[in-house]
Amino acid sequence: TQSTFIELWKRGTIYKATRPNNYDWVSGTTIADAEIQYQDIPTKLVYMKFKIRDSSKEIIIASTRPELLCACQTVIVNPDDQRYSDVVGKKITVPVINREVTIRTHHSAQMEFGSGAVMVCSYGDQNDVALFREMKLEEIVAIGTNGLMTEAAGKYAGLKVKQARNQIIEELQNAGVLDKVEDITHRTPVSERSKIPIEIIPMEEYYVRQVDSIEKIRDMGQKIQFYPDMHKQILMNWLDSISIDWPISRRRFYGTEIPIWYCSNCAEPHVPEPGKYYKPWAQKAPFEKCTKCDSKEFVGETRTFDTWMDSSVSPLFISKYNKDSEFFKKTYPATLRPQAKDIVRTWLYYTILRCEQLTGASPWSEAWIMGYGLDEKGMKMSKSKGNAVDPLPIIEKFGA
Ligand SMILES: [Zn+2]
């Protein structure tokens, strides 16, 4: 894992950026889109009154995230929405927070959804992230990495998200700017591991470029024979949905260490030579001096890799890539990837991506995608759900 990371680092396939990321505050780490599941969670849809400056008009805006009012930087309406053509460009007051923002037009505001007006906050969802970037809005970080409201939330600072939400609904009510509250179920992105709703928080992380490779991976995927054939579509749908590069650094203790040391003086990252296993948090830096400022002091990286950075090079590991070129020539690409259906967008996809980047070739010609054992309700049997049965007595009685 470390050697292939160093190889890609030298080729410029890996870079560092501060971006709004999916953040699991229970596990305390950034996670990739591939580690997110969607769950229907009961929540409140809150209809709030926003007053327009120098006008008796107000706009009702519905949101499931009123606690993000403090991070609202604009209100958008659809450019074709006749109801608002006379107020575009005007100032509107964010209720409770009493800060004015400008009403703008954007095609992502749906006329038929509620009043057709949408508050844009940093960050309710990925559409907010895209809008902040596109409209060059200044981001306000309302929720911290501990899952609590930040100073930006004023008197709600330090509260958990749900507590802040309930108190703000009460304050909206008391201030006479609450229109109504509806109980709904909302399709909510949750972390695969901790099962809590993720937050979108700006963090500095390392990324592997993947957006540039999607067409190449699609061609390779088309040439792989899937058994059964229909499961190829899982890969194709996933490729259609990828919009950002792959964040690979994790703030977890157990994992493969990221082999980087930073200059103590100028913070320049230094990557060692491949071929050894490195623990930068515990070991002395294997460099004489900083290549940029000549300082002799270094600090080791403490983060680890996304676990799929390891498993995505398994075809290279078994074929002794960069260790035994004779053996590698005879055994790579492999023939078959046998695996389960739920990790097509992770193990299968990341393996094609990484192997293509390193070797230019597809890791295998065939993929065998297995189904699941289901319980009486049609749900997948799993350890965490506790709905699995011991297969042996059943096989004995009924056959395999
Ligand atoms: Zn330096």
mmCIF file of C-alpha atoms and ligand atoms in Angstrom:
data_model
loop_
_atom_site.group_PDB
_atom_site.id
_atom_site.type_symbol
_atom_site.label_atom_id
_atom_site.label_comp_id
_atom_site.label_asym_id
_atom_site.label_seq_id
_atom_site.Cartn_x
_atom_site.Cartn_y
_atom_site.Cartn_z
ATOM 1 C CA THR A 1 0.000 0.000 0.000
ATOM 2 C CA GLN A 2 2.709 2.477 0.998
ATOM 3 C CA SER A 3 4.926 1.722 -2.023
ATOM 4 C CA THR A 4 2.095 2.166 -4.510
ATOM 5 C CA PHE A 5 1.079 5.390 -2.726
ATOM 6 C CA ILE A 6 4.645 6.691 -3.095
ATOM 7 C CA GLU A 7 4.630 5.708 -6.775
ATOM 8 C CA LEU A 8 1.387 7.611 -7.416
ATOM 9 C CA TRP A 9 2.593 10.566 -5.303
ATOM 10 C CA LYS A 10 5.649 10.934 -7.541
ATOM 11 C CA ARG A 11 3.419 10.911 -10.622
ATOM 12 C CA GLY A 12 1.155 13.646 -9.241
ATOM 13 C CA THR A 13 -1.905 11.380 -8.982
ATOM 14 C CA ILE A 14 -2.241 12.289 -5.284
ATOM 15 C CA TYR A 15 -2.821 15.787 -3.970
ATOM 16 C CA LYS A 16 -3.808 17.637 -0.812
ATOM 17 C CA ALA A 17 -6.824 19.951 -0.578
ATOM 18 C CA THR A 18 -9.119 21.546 1.980
ATOM 19 C CA ARG A 19 -12.669 20.796 0.952
ATOM 20 C CA PRO A 20 -16.046 20.225 2.520
ATOM 21 C CA ASN A 21 -16.037 16.498 3.198
ATOM 22 C CA ASN A 22 -18.376 13.828 4.507
ATOM 23 C CA TYR A 23 -17.516 13.707 8.185
ATOM 24 C CA ASP A 24 -18.444 10.981 10.671
ATOM 25 C CA TRP A 25 -18.036 12.780 14.010
ATOM 26 C CA VAL A 26 -18.610 9.620 16.069
ATOM 27 C CA SER A 27 -15.645 7.852 14.413
ATOM 28 C CA GLY A 28 -13.860 11.224 14.147
ATOM 29 C CA THR A 29 -12.874 10.920 10.501
ATOM 30 C CA THR A 30 -13.562 12.016 6.945
ATOM 31 C CA ILE A 31 -15.201 9.305 4.837
ATOM 32 C CA ALA A 32 -15.628 8.787 1.075
ATOM 33 C CA ASP A 33 -18.991 8.779 -0.719
ATOM 34 C CA ALA A 34 -18.569 5.008 -1.098
ATOM 35 C CA GLU A 35 -18.789 4.654 2.718
ATOM 36 C CA ILE A 36 -22.204 6.328 2.902
ATOM 37 C CA GLN A 37 -25.584 4.613 3.102
ATOM 38 C CA TYR A 38 -29.006 6.230 2.863
ATOM 39 C CA GLN A 39 -31.640 5.682 5.538
ATOM 40 C CA ASP A 40 -35.182 6.987 5.818
ATOM 41 C CA ILE A 41 -35.116 8.827 9.144
ATOM 42 C CA PRO A 42 -38.124 10.573 10.754
ATOM 43 C CA THR A 43 -37.487 14.304 11.087
ATOM 44 C CA LYS A 44 -39.227 17.691 11.065
ATOM 45 C CA LEU A 45 -39.714 19.826 7.974
ATOM 46 C CA VAL A 46 -39.721 23.391 9.312
ATOM 47 C CA TYR A 47 -41.441 26.197 7.364
ATOM 48 C CA MET A 48 -39.847 29.558 8.243
ATOM 49 C CA LYS A 49 -40.771 33.140 7.335
ATOM 50 C CA PHE A 50 -38.009 35.203 5.712
ATOM 51 C CA LYS A 51 -38.831 38.963 5.446
ATOM 52 C CA ILE A 52 -37.796 40.932 2.356
ATOM 53 C CA ARG A 53 -36.181 44.349 2.988
ATOM 54 C CA ASP A 54 -38.270 47.455 2.127
ATOM 55 C CA SER A 55 -41.286 45.309 1.403
ATOM 56 C CA SER A 56 -44.240 43.861 3.246
ATOM 57 C CA LYS A 57 -43.565 40.575 1.471
ATOM 58 C CA GLU A 58 -42.189 37.503 3.131
ATOM 59 C CA ILE A 59 -41.089 34.173 1.672
ATOM 60 C CA ILE A 60 -41.770 30.842 3.353
ATOM 61 C CA ILE A 61 -38.774 28.503 3.195
ATOM 62 C CA ALA A 62 -38.948 24.870 4.289
ATOM 63 C CA SER A 63 -35.883 23.059 5.631
ATOM 64 C CA THR A 64 -35.047 19.994 7.710
ATOM 65 C CA ARG A 65 -31.939 21.806 9.023
ATOM 66 C CA PRO A 66 -33.066 25.043 10.795
ATOM 67 C CA GLU A 67 -29.959 24.799 13.018
ATOM 68 C CA LEU A 68 -27.976 25.819 9.921
ATOM 69 C CA LEU A 69 -29.720 29.224 9.694
ATOM 70 C CA CYS A 70 -26.534 30.767 11.135
ATOM 71 C CA ALA A 71 -24.637 29.460 8.074
ATOM 72 C CA CYS A 72 -27.188 30.676 5.490
ATOM 73 C CA GLN A 73 -25.481 32.856 2.857
ATOM 74 C CA THR A 74 -28.149 33.189 0.176
ATOM 75 C CA VAL A 75 -31.720 32.309 -0.778
ATOM 76 C CA ILE A 76 -32.252 30.929 -4.283
ATOM 77 C CA VAL A 77 -35.318 30.794 -6.525
ATOM 78 C CA ASN A 78 -35.716 29.299 -9.997
ATOM 79 C CA PRO A 79 -35.013 31.839 -12.792
ATOM 80 C CA ASP A 80 -38.370 30.889 -14.388
ATOM 81 C CA ASP A 81 -40.345 31.327 -11.160
ATOM 82 C CA GLN A 82 -42.709 34.279 -11.859
ATOM 83 C CA ARG A 83 -43.643 34.572 -8.167
ATOM 84 C CA TYR A 84 -40.233 36.011 -7.345
ATOM 85 C CA SER A 85 -39.188 37.885 -10.501
ATOM 86 C CA ASP A 86 -39.646 41.241 -8.702
ATOM 87 C CA VAL A 87 -37.522 40.354 -5.646
ATOM 88 C CA VAL A 88 -34.416 38.793 -7.230
ATOM 89 C CA GLY A 89 -31.347 40.770 -6.111
ATOM 90 C CA LYS A 90 -33.147 42.157 -3.046
ATOM 91 C CA LYS A 91 -32.018 41.628 0.533
ATOM 92 C CA ILE A 92 -33.862 39.154 2.724
ATOM 93 C CA THR A 93 -33.518 38.637 6.486
ATOM 94 C CA VAL A 94 -32.576 35.233 7.870
ATOM 95 C CA PRO A 95 -35.022 34.690 10.760
ATOM 96 C CA VAL A 96 -33.689 34.423 14.352
ATOM 97 C CA ILE A 97 -30.153 35.231 13.110
ATOM 98 C CA ASN A 98 -31.344 38.596 11.709
ATOM 99 C CA ARG A 99 -28.628 38.747 9.070
ATOM 100 C CA GLU A 100 -29.441 39.933 5.541
ATOM 101 C CA VAL A 101 -28.531 37.881 2.474
ATOM 102 C CA THR A 102 -29.249 38.445 -1.230
ATOM 103 C CA ILE A 103 -31.969 36.597 -3.167
ATOM 104 C CA ARG A 104 -30.463 34.976 -6.280
ATOM 105 C CA THR A 105 -31.643 32.748 -9.093
ATOM 106 C CA HIS A 106 -30.417 29.214 -9.680
ATOM 107 C CA HIS A 107 -31.831 26.383 -11.779
ATOM 108 C CA SER A 108 -31.424 23.889 -8.896
ATOM 109 C CA ALA A 109 -34.325 25.567 -7.026
ATOM 110 C CA GLN A 110 -37.429 23.537 -7.879
ATOM 111 C CA MET A 111 -40.578 25.616 -8.379
ATOM 112 C CA GLU A 112 -42.899 22.774 -7.415
ATOM 113 C CA PHE A 113 -41.107 22.001 -4.121
ATOM 114 C CA GLY A 114 -42.705 23.967 -1.258
ATOM 115 C CA SER A 115 -42.585 27.705 -1.935
ATOM 116 C CA GLY A 116 -39.886 27.199 -4.571
ATOM 117 C CA ALA A 117 -37.380 29.222 -2.512
ATOM 118 C CA VAL A 118 -34.400 27.455 -0.913
ATOM 119 C CA MET A 119 -31.972 28.587 1.787
ATOM 120 C CA VAL A 120 -28.348 27.773 0.950
ATOM 121 C CA CYS A 121 -26.215 27.004 4.019
ATOM 122 C CA SER A 122 -22.728 25.628 4.589
ATOM 123 C CA TYR A 123 -23.452 22.742 4.432
ATOM 124 C CA GLY A 124 -26.813 21.017 4.424
ATOM 125 C CA ASP A 125 -25.989 18.700 1.536
ATOM 126 C CA GLN A 126 -23.764 18.287 -1.525
ATOM 127 C CA ASN A 127 -25.928 20.711 -3.524
ATOM 128 C CA ASP A 128 -25.042 23.409 -0.971
ATOM 129 C CA VAL A 129 -21.355 22.568 -1.448
ATOM 130 C CA ALA A 130 -21.701 22.983 -5.229
ATOM 131 C CA LEU A 131 -23.635 26.268 -4.835
ATOM 132 C CA PHE A 132 -21.111 27.779 -2.408
ATOM 133 C CA ARG A 133 -18.343 26.960 -4.887
ATOM 134 C CA GLU A 134 -20.248 28.188 -7.942
ATOM 135 C CA MET A 135 -21.519 31.438 -6.364
ATOM 136 C CA LYS A 136 -18.250 32.057 -4.464
ATOM 137 C CA LEU A 137 -20.081 32.388 -1.146
ATOM 138 C CA GLU A 138 -18.088 32.653 2.047
ATOM 139 C CA GLU A 139 -18.409 29.451 4.036
ATOM 140 C CA ILE A 140 -19.501 29.542 7.692
ATOM 141 C CA VAL A 141 -18.578 26.444 9.708
ATOM 142 C CA ALA A 142 -21.637 25.833 11.908
ATOM 143 C CA ILE A 143 -20.831 22.308 13.119
ATOM 144 C CA GLY A 144 -17.438 21.220 14.474
ATOM 145 C CA THR A 145 -15.575 17.939 14.160
ATOM 146 C CA ASN A 146 -16.952 16.972 17.599
ATOM 147 C CA GLY A 147 -20.487 17.073 16.176
ATOM 148 C CA LEU A 148 -21.373 20.163 18.259
ATOM 149 C CA MET A 149 -22.527 23.603 17.103
ATOM 150 C CA THR A 150 -19.607 26.067 16.804
ATOM 151 C CA GLU A 151 -19.249 29.712 17.939
ATOM 152 C CA ALA A 152 -20.861 30.672 14.615
ATOM 153 C CA ALA A 153 -24.141 29.383 16.088
ATOM 154 C CA GLY A 154 -24.072 32.119 18.777
ATOM 155 C CA LYS A 155 -25.990 31.104 21.881
ATOM 156 C CA TYR A 156 -26.455 27.592 20.472
ATOM 157 C CA ALA A 157 -22.680 26.984 20.478
ATOM 158 C CA GLY A 158 -21.731 23.729 22.203
ATOM 159 C CA LEU A 159 -25.124 22.092 21.690
ATOM 160 C CA LYS A 160 -25.634 18.846 19.816
ATOM 161 C CA VAL A 161 -27.220 19.276 16.396
ATOM 162 C CA LYS A 162 -30.597 17.854 17.451
ATOM 163 C CA GLN A 163 -30.725 19.958 20.643
ATOM 164 C CA ALA A 164 -29.928 23.098 18.659
ATOM 165 C CA ARG A 165 -32.587 22.173 16.088
ATOM 166 C CA ASN A 166 -35.308 21.815 18.734
ATOM 167 C CA GLN A 167 -34.347 25.044 20.511
ATOM 168 C CA ILE A 168 -34.277 27.004 17.254
ATOM 169 C CA ILE A 169 -37.742 25.716 16.319
ATOM 170 C CA GLU A 170 -38.915 27.039 19.693
ATOM 171 C CA GLU A 171 -37.258 30.403 19.113
ATOM 172 C CA LEU A 172 -38.780 30.658 15.618
ATOM 173 C CA GLN A 173 -42.157 30.010 17.218
ATOM 174 C CA ASN A 174 -41.655 32.657 19.927
ATOM 175 C CA ALA A 175 -40.460 35.223 17.377
ATOM 176 C CA GLY A 176 -43.570 34.662 15.250
ATOM 177 C CA VAL A 177 -41.548 33.577 12.218
ATOM 178 C CA LEU A 178 -42.538 29.909 12.278
ATOM 179 C CA ASP A 179 -45.179 29.059 9.677
ATOM 180 C CA LYS A 180 -45.627 25.350 10.456
ATOM 181 C CA VAL A 181 -43.769 22.116 11.230
ATOM 182 C CA GLU A 182 -44.417 18.810 9.429
ATOM 183 C CA ASP A 183 -43.318 15.341 10.524
ATOM 184 C CA ILE A 184 -41.691 13.626 7.553
ATOM 185 C CA THR A 185 -39.263 10.819 6.797
ATOM 186 C CA HIS A 186 -36.153 12.103 5.103
ATOM 187 C CA ARG A 187 -33.680 10.095 3.009
ATOM 188 C CA THR A 188 -30.571 10.852 5.057
ATOM 189 C CA PRO A 189 -26.907 10.026 4.329
ATOM 190 C CA VAL A 190 -25.446 8.035 7.246
ATOM 191 C CA SER A 191 -21.995 6.607 7.909
ATOM 192 C CA GLU A 192 -21.741 2.912 7.029
ATOM 193 C CA ARG A 193 -19.745 2.304 10.231
ATOM 194 C CA SER A 194 -21.359 4.335 12.981
ATOM 195 C CA LYS A 195 -24.820 4.667 11.338
ATOM 196 C CA ILE A 196 -25.094 8.339 12.375
ATOM 197 C CA PRO A 197 -26.088 11.072 9.891
ATOM 198 C CA ILE A 198 -22.912 12.508 8.391
ATOM 199 C CA GLU A 199 -22.101 16.211 8.484
ATOM 200 C CA ILE A 200 -20.300 18.089 5.721
ATOM 201 C CA ILE A 201 -17.271 19.803 7.242
ATOM 202 C CA PRO A 202 -14.259 21.417 5.524
ATOM 203 C CA MET A 203 -11.107 19.393 6.263
ATOM 204 C CA GLU A 204 -7.659 19.136 4.739
ATOM 205 C CA GLU A 205 -7.193 15.645 3.289
ATOM 206 C CA TYR A 206 -5.211 13.757 0.657
ATOM 207 C CA TYR A 207 -6.998 12.757 -2.535
ATOM 208 C CA VAL A 208 -6.411 10.236 -5.321
ATOM 209 C CA ARG A 209 -7.506 11.637 -8.684
ATOM 210 C CA GLN A 210 -10.441 9.619 -9.995
ATOM 211 C CA VAL A 211 -12.721 12.058 -11.835
ATOM 212 C CA ASP A 212 -10.248 12.217 -14.774
ATOM 213 C CA SER A 213 -10.236 8.394 -15.068
ATOM 214 C CA ILE A 214 -13.972 7.665 -15.166
ATOM 215 C CA GLU A 215 -14.218 7.177 -18.955
ATOM 216 C CA LYS A 216 -11.199 4.866 -18.965
ATOM 217 C CA ILE A 217 -12.642 2.818 -16.083
ATOM 218 C CA ARG A 218 -16.014 2.656 -17.843
ATOM 219 C CA ASP A 219 -14.343 1.162 -20.956
ATOM 220 C CA MET A 220 -12.446 -1.362 -18.824
ATOM 221 C CA GLY A 221 -15.604 -2.233 -16.897
ATOM 222 C CA GLN A 222 -17.486 -2.841 -20.168
ATOM 223 C CA LYS A 223 -14.837 -5.383 -21.209
ATOM 224 C CA ILE A 224 -14.985 -7.332 -17.925
ATOM 225 C CA GLN A 225 -17.327 -10.340 -18.074
ATOM 226 C CA PHE A 226 -19.645 -10.171 -15.056
ATOM 227 C CA TYR A 227 -21.400 -13.234 -13.601
ATOM 228 C CA PRO A 228 -24.324 -12.658 -13.468
ATOM 229 C CA ASP A 229 -24.159 -10.140 -16.283
ATOM 230 C CA MET A 230 -26.731 -7.757 -14.735
ATOM 231 C CA HIS A 231 -24.412 -6.796 -11.855
ATOM 232 C CA LYS A 232 -22.201 -4.847 -14.258
ATOM 233 C CA GLN A 233 -24.876 -2.160 -13.949
ATOM 234 C CA ILE A 234 -23.963 -1.571 -10.271
ATOM 235 C CA LEU A 235 -20.504 -0.477 -11.425
ATOM 236 C CA MET A 236 -21.886 1.655 -14.273
ATOM 237 C CA ASN A 237 -24.365 3.444 -11.969
ATOM 238 C CA TRP A 238 -21.589 4.139 -9.481
ATOM 239 C CA LEU A 239 -19.345 5.581 -12.223
ATOM 240 C CA ASP A 240 -22.211 7.891 -13.261
ATOM 241 C CA SER A 241 -22.497 9.232 -9.713
ATOM 242 C CA ILE A 242 -18.824 10.077 -9.036
ATOM 243 C CA SER A 243 -18.313 13.840 -8.948
ATOM 244 C CA ILE A 244 -15.281 14.393 -6.699
ATOM 245 C CA ASP A 245 -11.855 12.795 -6.245
ATOM 246 C CA TRP A 246 -11.305 10.076 -3.637
ATOM 247 C CA PRO A 247 -10.352 11.325 -0.143
ATOM 248 C CA ILE A 248 -7.906 8.682 1.151
ATOM 249 C CA SER A 249 -6.638 10.032 4.503
ATOM 250 C CA ARG A 250 -8.442 8.929 7.663
ATOM 251 C CA ARG A 251 -8.206 10.146 11.250
ATOM 252 C CA ARG A 252 -8.165 6.639 12.681
ATOM 253 C CA PHE A 253 -5.541 4.806 14.740
ATOM 254 C CA TYR A 254 -5.789 1.372 13.178
ATOM 255 C CA GLY A 255 -4.785 1.342 9.561
ATOM 256 C CA THR A 256 -1.823 1.568 7.231
ATOM 257 C CA GLU A 257 0.243 4.666 8.049
ATOM 258 C CA ILE A 258 0.490 7.395 5.408
ATOM 259 C CA PRO A 259 4.259 7.585 4.687
ATOM 260 C CA ILE A 260 4.847 11.345 4.834
ATOM 261 C CA TRP A 261 7.015 13.605 7.015
ATOM 262 C CA TYR A 262 6.616 17.381 7.128
ATOM 263 C CA CYS A 263 9.391 19.936 7.517
ATOM 264 C CA SER A 264 9.011 21.493 11.007
ATOM 265 C CA ASN A 265 10.028 24.857 9.618
ATOM 266 C CA CYS A 266 8.161 25.239 6.294
ATOM 267 C CA ALA A 267 5.700 22.277 6.433
ATOM 268 C CA GLU A 268 6.830 20.932 3.036
ATOM 269 C CA PRO A 269 5.701 17.273 2.758
ATOM 270 C CA HIS A 270 8.467 14.700 2.138
ATOM 271 C CA VAL A 271 7.805 11.167 0.930
ATOM 272 C CA PRO A 272 10.437 8.420 1.491
ATOM 273 C CA GLU A 273 11.710 5.865 -1.028
ATOM 274 C CA PRO A 274 9.390 2.882 -1.617
ATOM 275 C CA GLY A 275 10.266 -0.661 -0.515
ATOM 276 C CA LYS A 276 10.093 -0.387 3.309
ATOM 277 C CA TYR A 277 7.252 -0.112 5.794
ATOM 278 C CA TYR A 278 7.155 3.336 7.415
ATOM 279 C CA LYS A 279 5.582 4.561 10.676
ATOM 280 C CA PRO A 280 6.087 8.331 10.484
ATOM 281 C CA TRP A 281 4.450 9.000 13.892
ATOM 282 C CA ALA A 282 7.026 6.758 15.631
ATOM 283 C CA GLN A 283 10.141 6.823 13.439
ATOM 284 C CA LYS A 284 12.866 9.359 12.722
ATOM 285 C CA ALA A 285 12.489 10.939 9.280
ATOM 286 C CA PRO A 286 14.704 9.172 6.685
ATOM 287 C CA PHE A 287 15.923 12.504 5.248
ATOM 288 C CA GLU A 288 18.963 14.687 5.899
ATOM 289 C CA LYS A 289 17.277 18.024 5.400
ATOM 290 C CA CYS A 290 14.247 19.761 3.905
ATOM 291 C CA THR A 291 14.459 20.059 0.114
ATOM 292 C CA LYS A 292 12.914 23.511 0.304
ATOM 293 C CA CYS A 293 14.445 25.321 3.306
ATOM 294 C CA ASP A 294 17.324 23.033 4.462
ATOM 295 C CA SER A 295 15.838 22.632 7.967
ATOM 296 C CA LYS A 296 16.805 19.322 9.643
ATOM 297 C CA GLU A 297 13.673 18.881 11.762
ATOM 298 C CA PHE A 298 10.669 16.834 10.616
ATOM 299 C CA VAL A 299 7.261 15.854 12.009
ATOM 300 C CA GLY A 300 5.641 12.547 11.035
ATOM 301 C CA GLU A 301 2.134 12.228 9.610
ATOM 302 C CA THR A 302 -0.324 10.687 12.102
ATOM 303 C CA ARG A 303 -3.174 9.803 9.755
ATOM 304 C CA THR A 304 -3.831 6.416 8.179
ATOM 305 C CA PHE A 305 -5.247 5.344 4.810
ATOM 306 C CA ASP A 306 -8.807 4.510 3.876
ATOM 307 C CA THR A 307 -8.877 0.710 4.186
ATOM 308 C CA TRP A 308 -9.759 0.434 0.463
ATOM 309 C CA MET A 309 -6.291 1.810 -0.337
ATOM 310 C CA ASP A 310 -5.000 -1.554 0.947
ATOM 311 C CA SER A 311 -7.558 -3.906 -0.538
ATOM 312 C CA SER A 312 -7.570 -2.151 -3.929
ATOM 313 C CA VAL A 313 -4.052 -3.421 -4.696
ATOM 314 C CA SER A 314 -4.735 -7.076 -3.812
ATOM 315 C CA PRO A 315 -4.234 -8.287 -7.454
ATOM 316 C CA LEU A 316 -0.838 -6.509 -7.438
ATOM 317 C CA PHE A 317 0.127 -7.974 -4.069
ATOM 318 C CA ILE A 318 -0.569 -11.586 -5.081
ATOM 319 C CA SER A 319 1.247 -11.148 -8.408
ATOM 320 C CA LYS A 320 4.353 -9.691 -6.649
ATOM 321 C CA TYR A 321 4.155 -6.300 -8.383
ATOM 322 C CA ASN A 322 7.516 -4.466 -8.136
ATOM 323 C CA LYS A 323 8.986 -7.440 -6.226
ATOM 324 C CA ASP A 324 9.409 -10.231 -8.791
ATOM 325 C CA SER A 325 8.969 -9.045 -12.365
ATOM 326 C CA GLU A 326 9.119 -12.582 -13.841
ATOM 327 C CA PHE A 327 6.338 -13.778 -11.556
ATOM 328 C CA PHE A 328 4.344 -10.594 -12.176
ATOM 329 C CA LYS A 329 4.520 -11.036 -15.964
ATOM 330 C CA LYS A 330 3.113 -14.554 -15.666
ATOM 331 C CA THR A 331 0.326 -13.793 -13.196
ATOM 332 C CA TYR A 332 -0.986 -10.301 -13.961
ATOM 333 C CA PRO A 333 -3.700 -9.576 -14.996
ATOM 334 C CA ALA A 334 -5.512 -12.231 -12.987
ATOM 335 C CA THR A 335 -8.569 -14.001 -14.401
ATOM 336 C CA LEU A 336 -11.308 -13.743 -11.812
ATOM 337 C CA ARG A 337 -12.460 -11.443 -8.991
ATOM 338 C CA PRO A 338 -14.945 -13.330 -6.763
ATOM 339 C CA GLN A 339 -16.771 -10.967 -4.389
ATOM 340 C CA ALA A 340 -20.074 -9.881 -2.883
ATOM 341 C CA LYS A 341 -22.573 -7.467 -4.374
ATOM 342 C CA ASP A 342 -22.417 -4.789 -1.656
ATOM 343 C CA ILE A 343 -18.777 -3.892 -2.324
ATOM 344 C CA VAL A 344 -18.896 -3.326 -6.088
ATOM 345 C CA ARG A 345 -18.599 0.474 -5.632
ATOM 346 C CA THR A 346 -15.705 0.031 -3.194
ATOM 347 C CA TRP A 347 -13.536 -3.085 -3.593
ATOM 348 C CA LEU A 348 -14.286 -3.767 -7.263
ATOM 349 C CA TYR A 349 -14.266 -0.136 -8.414
ATOM 350 C CA TYR A 350 -11.224 0.988 -6.406
ATOM 351 C CA THR A 351 -9.265 -2.083 -7.573
ATOM 352 C CA ILE A 352 -9.851 -1.268 -11.250
ATOM 353 C CA LEU A 353 -8.975 2.391 -10.589
ATOM 354 C CA ARG A 354 -5.732 1.729 -8.709
ATOM 355 C CA CYS A 355 -4.548 -1.102 -10.962
ATOM 356 C CA GLU A 356 -5.235 1.005 -14.060
ATOM 357 C CA GLN A 357 -3.285 3.930 -12.573
ATOM 358 C CA LEU A 358 -0.310 1.721 -11.679
ATOM 359 C CA THR A 359 -0.178 -0.787 -14.562
ATOM 360 C CA GLY A 360 -2.397 0.627 -17.317
ATOM 361 C CA ALA A 361 -4.184 -2.735 -17.442
ATOM 362 C CA SER A 362 -7.433 -4.077 -16.029
ATOM 363 C CA PRO A 363 -6.747 -6.334 -12.984
ATOM 364 C CA TRP A 364 -8.912 -9.228 -14.251
ATOM 365 C CA SER A 365 -11.079 -10.266 -17.192
ATOM 366 C CA GLU A 366 -13.986 -11.664 -15.160
ATOM 367 C CA ALA A 367 -15.921 -10.750 -12.018
ATOM 368 C CA TRP A 368 -18.152 -13.167 -10.117
ATOM 369 C CA ILE A 369 -20.627 -11.216 -8.008
ATOM 370 C CA MET A 370 -22.288 -13.278 -5.298
ATOM 371 C CA GLY A 371 -25.683 -12.634 -3.802
ATOM 372 C CA TYR A 372 -26.601 -12.716 -0.110
ATOM 373 C CA GLY A 373 -28.297 -15.152 2.215
ATOM 374 C CA LEU A 374 -31.601 -13.439 3.062
ATOM 375 C CA ASP A 375 -33.745 -13.713 6.162
ATOM 376 C CA GLU A 376 -37.515 -14.277 6.160
ATOM 377 C CA LYS A 377 -38.112 -10.537 5.546
ATOM 378 C CA GLY A 378 -35.831 -10.445 2.514
ATOM 379 C CA MET A 379 -33.089 -8.568 4.428
ATOM 380 C CA LYS A 380 -29.422 -9.496 4.111
ATOM 381 C CA MET A 381 -28.213 -11.735 6.936
ATOM 382 C CA SER A 382 -25.459 -9.947 8.814
ATOM 383 C CA LYS A 383 -23.508 -10.101 12.052
ATOM 384 C CA SER A 384 -24.422 -6.546 13.040
ATOM 385 C CA LYS A 385 -28.167 -7.138 12.566
ATOM 386 C CA GLY A 386 -28.033 -10.501 14.352
ATOM 387 C CA ASN A 387 -30.468 -12.042 11.842
ATOM 388 C CA ALA A 388 -28.138 -14.790 10.597
ATOM 389 C CA VAL A 389 -28.826 -18.484 11.147
ATOM 390 C CA ASP A 390 -26.242 -21.252 11.388
ATOM 391 C CA PRO A 391 -26.348 -22.856 7.906
ATOM 392 C CA LEU A 392 -24.976 -26.281 8.919
ATOM 393 C CA PRO A 393 -28.074 -27.808 10.596
ATOM 394 C CA ILE A 394 -30.215 -26.487 7.731
ATOM 395 C CA ILE A 395 -27.915 -27.957 5.083
ATOM 396 C CA GLU A 396 -27.963 -31.282 6.950
ATOM 397 C CA LYS A 397 -31.741 -31.330 6.951
ATOM 398 C CA PHE A 398 -32.547 -29.885 3.506
ATOM 399 C CA GLY A 399 -29.330 -30.193 1.509
ATOM 400 C CA ALA A 400 -27.124 -27.348 0.268
HETATM 401 ZN ZN ZN B 1 11.408 23.212 5.044
#
